[in-house]
Amino acid sequence: MYMCVCYAHMKDFLLTENDPKPATKQPSPGVPVWIPQYKAYGHVGLYSLVDRMVIARTNCLLDYYYGTKARIHPTKWLVPSFFFAWFVTLMMLMLNLLLKFSVTRSLLGLMRKFFIKPGHGPSEEQMQQAKAEFRVIATSKNTKKAVEVSFLVTGDAGYLHTSKFLVEHGLFMADQRKGALRTRKGGFFTPAGLAKDAVLKKFSEEKDFKLTIKDL
């Protein structure tokens, strides 16, 4: 079971597109690190930096719901193997380098034929047996308080539950359509950005989902 961890530290100003606040350098992806509380190595994955961009942009559009000094670390995937963590990290660095040049980008495009074709994903049994756990650790610089939020999904979070997420967020937004959904111009909201924890709390009432919040 893969577990995804995102660290958010309330330290510096956050800059996004159309944001008047000064730029602050966000934490770099870095090398694999040993995380004692999970007894695993954390490494960046394919969507690690994209996750941070989404959170940063949503925070700006919501007029800094997550704070004006949020400093967000890239999402890290946890694995028990030191060598596997470094292997994935080096592969990500190589992929990033190859994408910088048109010739190598074309070669990467030719590799699509080796990918799984549409309609040939996991079986129903595999989707039912899959599990995913997402954890967010938030630390306050002023109070030194730290909180961990865990969201455990039983069943494939992508193939099996995507339709549930879309429907529930759609119902939430329809119910809130009379409210002021935008405080800044530009960009677009993500469903999770609008719903915040409302939909997650609703899902936590079902057996396939478990939401846990605890102080560290």
C-alpha positions as a LaTeX table, in Angstrom:
\begin{tabular}{lrrr}
\hline
Residue & $x$ (\AA) & $y$ (\AA) & $z$ (\AA) \\
\hline
Met1 & 0.00 & 0.00 & 0.00 \\
Tyr2 & 1.39 & 3.38 & $-1.01$ \\
Met3 & 0.98 & 6.26 & 1.39 \\
Cys4 & 1.15 & 9.87 & 0.33 \\
Val5 & 2.36 & 12.54 & 2.76 \\
Cys6 & 2.28 & 16.30 & 2.26 \\
Tyr7 & 3.98 & 18.66 & 4.72 \\
Ala8 & 2.65 & 22.22 & 5.09 \\
His9 & 4.57 & 24.62 & 7.32 \\
Met10 & 3.19 & 28.09 & 8.13 \\
Lys11 & 6.34 & 30.19 & 7.55 \\
Asp12 & 6.57 & 32.27 & 4.40 \\
Phe13 & 4.40 & 34.21 & 2.00 \\
Leu14 & 2.84 & 32.28 & $-0.82$ \\
Leu15 & 3.00 & 33.62 & $-4.37$ \\
Thr16 & 0.69 & 32.47 & $-7.15$ \\
Glu17 & $-0.34$ & 33.97 & $-10.48$ \\
Asn18 & $-2.07$ & 37.38 & $-10.15$ \\
Asp19 & $-1.09$ & 37.49 & $-6.48$ \\
Pro20 & 0.28 & 40.86 & $-5.26$ \\
Lys21 & 2.22 & 39.36 & $-2.36$ \\
Pro22 & 6.03 & 39.05 & $-2.63$ \\
Ala23 & 7.53 & 35.80 & $-3.85$ \\
Thr24 & 8.92 & 33.32 & $-1.34$ \\
Lys25 & 10.92 & 30.32 & $-2.42$ \\
Gln26 & 9.06 & 27.13 & $-1.66$ \\
Pro27 & 10.90 & 24.03 & $-0.38$ \\
Ser28 & 12.77 & 22.11 & $-3.09$ \\
Pro29 & 11.79 & 18.49 & $-3.84$ \\
Gly30 & 15.07 & 17.28 & $-2.39$ \\
Val31 & 16.47 & 13.78 & $-2.05$ \\
Pro32 & 14.75 & 10.81 & $-0.37$ \\
Val33 & 14.51 & 11.25 & 3.39 \\
Trp34 & 13.91 & 8.84 & 6.24 \\
Ile35 & 10.69 & 9.71 & 8.10 \\
Pro36 & 10.89 & 8.10 & 11.57 \\
Gln37 & 7.20 & 8.29 & 12.49 \\
Tyr38 & 6.29 & 6.21 & 9.43 \\
Lys39 & 9.45 & 4.08 & 9.36 \\
Ala40 & 9.76 & 4.67 & 5.63 \\
Tyr41 & 11.65 & 6.71 & 3.05 \\
Gly42 & 9.84 & 9.63 & 1.45 \\
His43 & 10.52 & 10.42 & $-2.20$ \\
Val44 & 8.94 & 12.70 & $-4.78$ \\
Gly45 & 6.57 & 11.18 & $-7.32$ \\
Leu46 & 5.14 & 12.09 & $-10.70$ \\
Tyr47 & 2.52 & 14.48 & $-9.32$ \\
Ser48 & 4.36 & 15.75 & $-6.23$ \\
Leu49 & 4.98 & 19.28 & $-7.53$ \\
Val50 & 1.60 & 19.41 & $-9.28$ \\
Asp51 & $-0.10$ & 18.72 & $-5.95$ \\
Arg52 & 1.69 & 21.70 & $-4.42$ \\
Met53 & 0.78 & 23.97 & $-7.35$ \\
Val54 & $-2.90$ & 23.06 & $-6.95$ \\
Ile55 & $-2.86$ & 23.77 & $-3.21$ \\
Ala56 & $-0.99$ & 27.05 & $-3.68$ \\
Arg57 & $-3.30$ & 28.28 & $-6.43$ \\
Thr58 & $-6.43$ & 27.29 & $-4.51$ \\
Asn59 & $-5.13$ & 29.07 & $-1.41$ \\
Cys60 & $-4.70$ & 32.28 & $-3.41$ \\
Leu61 & $-8.16$ & 32.11 & $-4.99$ \\
Leu62 & $-9.76$ & 31.51 & $-1.59$ \\
Asp63 & $-8.05$ & 34.64 & $-0.25$ \\
Tyr64 & $-5.57$ & 32.59 & 1.77 \\
Tyr65 & $-7.91$ & 30.20 & 3.54 \\
Tyr66 & $-4.80$ & 28.19 & 4.51 \\
Gly67 & $-2.95$ & 31.29 & 5.72 \\
Thr68 & $-0.86$ & 34.05 & 4.14 \\
Lys69 & 2.43 & 32.50 & 5.22 \\
Ala70 & 1.92 & 28.89 & 4.16 \\
Arg71 & 5.02 & 27.05 & 3.00 \\
Ile72 & 4.12 & 23.81 & 1.27 \\
His73 & 6.45 & 20.88 & 0.78 \\
Pro74 & 6.04 & 18.63 & $-2.28$ \\
Thr75 & 4.03 & 15.46 & $-1.73$ \\
Lys76 & 6.21 & 12.50 & $-0.80$ \\
Trp77 & 5.48 & 8.85 & $-1.48$ \\
Leu78 & 6.53 & 6.45 & 1.27 \\
Val79 & 8.37 & 3.20 & 0.61 \\
Pro80 & 10.36 & 0.93 & 2.97 \\
Ser81 & 13.27 & 0.50 & 0.53 \\
Phe82 & 16.11 & 3.03 & 0.44 \\
Phe83 & 17.21 & 1.84 & $-3.01$ \\
Phe84 & 13.71 & 2.02 & $-4.50$ \\
Ala85 & 13.25 & 5.56 & $-3.17$ \\
Trp86 & 16.48 & 6.65 & $-4.85$ \\
Phe87 & 15.62 & 4.78 & $-8.05$ \\
Val88 & 12.32 & 6.65 & $-8.40$ \\
Thr89 & 13.98 & 9.97 & $-7.55$ \\
Leu90 & 16.66 & 9.50 & $-10.22$ \\
Met91 & 14.02 & 8.45 & $-12.75$ \\
Met92 & 12.05 & 11.62 & $-12.02$ \\
Leu93 & 15.17 & 13.76 & $-12.47$ \\
Met94 & 15.94 & 12.03 & $-15.76$ \\
Leu95 & 12.37 & 12.45 & $-16.98$ \\
Asn96 & 12.44 & 16.15 & $-16.12$ \\
Leu97 & 15.70 & 16.54 & $-18.05$ \\
Leu98 & 14.40 & 14.69 & $-21.12$ \\
Leu99 & 11.27 & 16.83 & $-21.23$ \\
Lys100 & 13.37 & 19.96 & $-21.68$ \\
Phe101 & 14.39 & 19.10 & $-25.26$ \\
Ser102 & 12.12 & 18.64 & $-28.27$ \\
Val103 & 14.02 & 15.61 & $-29.62$ \\
Thr104 & 13.85 & 13.67 & $-26.37$ \\
Arg105 & 10.23 & 14.71 & $-25.85$ \\
Ser106 & 9.41 & 13.09 & $-29.20$ \\
Leu107 & 11.19 & 9.90 & $-28.16$ \\
Leu108 & 9.21 & 9.82 & $-24.93$ \\
Gly109 & 6.04 & 10.20 & $-26.99$ \\
Leu110 & 6.91 & 7.02 & $-28.89$ \\
Met111 & 6.90 & 5.12 & $-25.60$ \\
Arg112 & 3.15 & 5.60 & $-25.23$ \\
Lys113 & 2.56 & 2.34 & $-27.08$ \\
Phe114 & 4.02 & 0.51 & $-24.08$ \\
Phe115 & 1.52 & 2.10 & $-21.68$ \\
Ile116 & $-1.70$ & 0.43 & $-20.62$ \\
Lys117 & $-4.35$ & 1.12 & $-23.23$ \\
Pro118 & $-7.77$ & 2.60 & $-22.33$ \\
Gly119 & $-10.15$ & $-0.10$ & $-21.15$ \\
His120 & $-7.31$ & $-2.38$ & $-20.02$ \\
Gly121 & $-6.88$ & $-1.21$ & $-16.44$ \\
Pro122 & $-7.10$ & $-3.26$ & $-13.24$ \\
Ser123 & $-9.73$ & $-5.95$ & $-12.81$ \\
Glu124 & $-12.74$ & $-5.53$ & $-10.52$ \\
Glu125 & $-11.09$ & $-7.76$ & $-7.94$ \\
Gln126 & $-7.87$ & $-5.74$ & $-8.01$ \\
Met127 & $-9.81$ & $-2.48$ & $-7.61$ \\
Gln128 & $-11.71$ & $-3.85$ & $-4.61$ \\
Gln129 & $-8.53$ & $-5.06$ & $-2.90$ \\
Ala130 & $-6.54$ & $-1.84$ & $-3.40$ \\
Lys131 & $-5.93$ & 0.61 & $-0.56$ \\
Ala132 & $-4.54$ & 4.12 & $-0.40$ \\
Glu133 & $-3.74$ & 6.39 & 2.53 \\
Phe134 & $-3.17$ & 10.13 & 2.30 \\
Arg135 & $-1.69$ & 12.06 & 5.21 \\
Val136 & $-1.13$ & 15.77 & 5.68 \\
Ile137 & 1.04 & 17.13 & 8.47 \\
Ala138 & 0.60 & 20.82 & 9.30 \\
Thr139 & 2.93 & 22.61 & 11.72 \\
Ser140 & 2.46 & 26.10 & 13.17 \\
Lys141 & 5.68 & 28.10 & 13.48 \\
Asn142 & 4.32 & 30.34 & 16.24 \\
Thr143 & 2.65 & 27.79 & 18.52 \\
Lys144 & 4.78 & 24.78 & 17.51 \\
Lys145 & 1.55 & 22.80 & 17.32 \\
Ala146 & 1.45 & 19.98 & 14.77 \\
Val147 & $-1.61$ & 18.15 & 13.45 \\
Glu148 & $-1.81$ & 15.05 & 11.27 \\
Val149 & $-4.83$ & 14.39 & 9.06 \\
Ser150 & $-5.19$ & 10.88 & 7.63 \\
Phe151 & $-7.65$ & 9.83 & 4.92 \\
Leu152 & $-7.76$ & 6.07 & 4.31 \\
Val153 & $-9.48$ & 4.75 & 1.18 \\
Thr154 & $-10.43$ & 1.10 & 0.80 \\
Gly155 & $-10.72$ & 0.25 & $-2.88$ \\
Asp156 & $-8.95$ & 1.89 & $-5.82$ \\
Ala157 & $-9.08$ & 5.64 & $-5.13$ \\
Gly158 & $-8.89$ & 6.40 & $-8.85$ \\
Tyr159 & $-10.81$ & 3.80 & $-10.85$ \\
Leu160 & $-13.36$ & 2.79 & $-8.21$ \\
His161 & $-14.15$ & 5.99 & $-6.34$ \\
Thr162 & $-13.64$ & 8.85 & $-8.82$ \\
Ser163 & $-17.33$ & 8.93 & $-9.75$ \\
Lys164 & $-18.27$ & 9.19 & $-6.06$ \\
Phe165 & $-15.93$ & 12.13 & $-5.53$ \\
Leu166 & $-17.27$ & 13.92 & $-8.61$ \\
Val167 & $-20.93$ & 13.44 & $-7.69$ \\
Glu168 & $-20.51$ & 14.46 & $-4.05$ \\
His169 & $-18.49$ & 17.57 & $-4.92$ \\
Gly170 & $-21.00$ & 18.43 & $-7.64$ \\
Leu171 & $-23.86$ & 18.22 & $-5.14$ \\
Phe172 & $-21.91$ & 20.35 & $-2.69$ \\
Met173 & $-21.24$ & 23.07 & $-5.26$ \\
Ala174 & $-24.86$ & 23.00 & $-6.43$ \\
Asp175 & $-25.99$ & 23.48 & $-2.85$ \\
Gln176 & $-23.55$ & 26.38 & $-2.38$ \\
Arg177 & $-24.18$ & 28.06 & $-5.75$ \\
Lys178 & $-25.89$ & 31.05 & $-4.12$ \\
Gly179 & $-22.86$ & 31.85 & $-2.03$ \\
Ala180 & $-19.82$ & 33.88 & $-3.01$ \\
Leu181 & $-17.58$ & 31.22 & $-4.58$ \\
Arg182 & $-14.83$ & 33.58 & $-5.72$ \\
Thr183 & $-12.80$ & 36.18 & $-3.88$ \\
Arg184 & $-10.06$ & 36.66 & $-6.50$ \\
Lys185 & $-10.13$ & 36.82 & $-10.29$ \\
Gly186 & $-8.30$ & 34.37 & $-12.51$ \\
Gly187 & $-7.90$ & 30.62 & $-12.57$ \\
Phe188 & $-10.47$ & 28.10 & $-11.44$ \\
Phe189 & $-11.31$ & 26.34 & $-8.22$ \\
Thr190 & $-10.73$ & 22.67 & $-7.53$ \\
Pro191 & $-13.67$ & 20.77 & $-6.00$ \\
Ala192 & $-11.68$ & 20.03 & $-2.85$ \\
Gly193 & $-10.70$ & 23.68 & $-2.57$ \\
Leu194 & $-14.32$ & 24.74 & $-2.49$ \\
Ala195 & $-15.63$ & 21.95 & $-0.28$ \\
Lys196 & $-12.65$ & 22.02 & 2.09 \\
Asp197 & $-13.33$ & 19.19 & 4.55 \\
Ala198 & $-17.13$ & 19.01 & 4.15 \\
Val199 & $-17.14$ & 16.23 & 1.55 \\
Leu200 & $-14.35$ & 14.30 & 3.27 \\
Lys201 & $-16.33$ & 14.29 & 6.51 \\
Lys202 & $-19.35$ & 12.96 & 4.63 \\
Phe203 & $-17.26$ & 10.20 & 3.05 \\
Ser204 & $-15.84$ & 9.26 & 6.44 \\
Glu205 & $-19.31$ & 8.04 & 7.41 \\
Glu206 & $-19.04$ & 5.26 & 4.80 \\
Lys207 & $-17.15$ & 2.01 & 5.42 \\
Asp208 & $-14.76$ & 2.53 & 2.48 \\
Phe209 & $-13.40$ & 5.80 & 3.87 \\
Lys210 & $-11.85$ & 6.77 & 7.20 \\
Leu211 & $-10.88$ & 10.30 & 8.24 \\
Thr212 & $-8.64$ & 10.69 & 11.29 \\
Ile213 & $-7.31$ & 13.91 & 12.83 \\
Lys214 & $-4.82$ & 13.87 & 15.70 \\
Asp215 & $-2.36$ & 16.17 & 17.44 \\
Leu216 & 1.32 & 15.28 & 17.20 \\
\hline
\end{tabular}
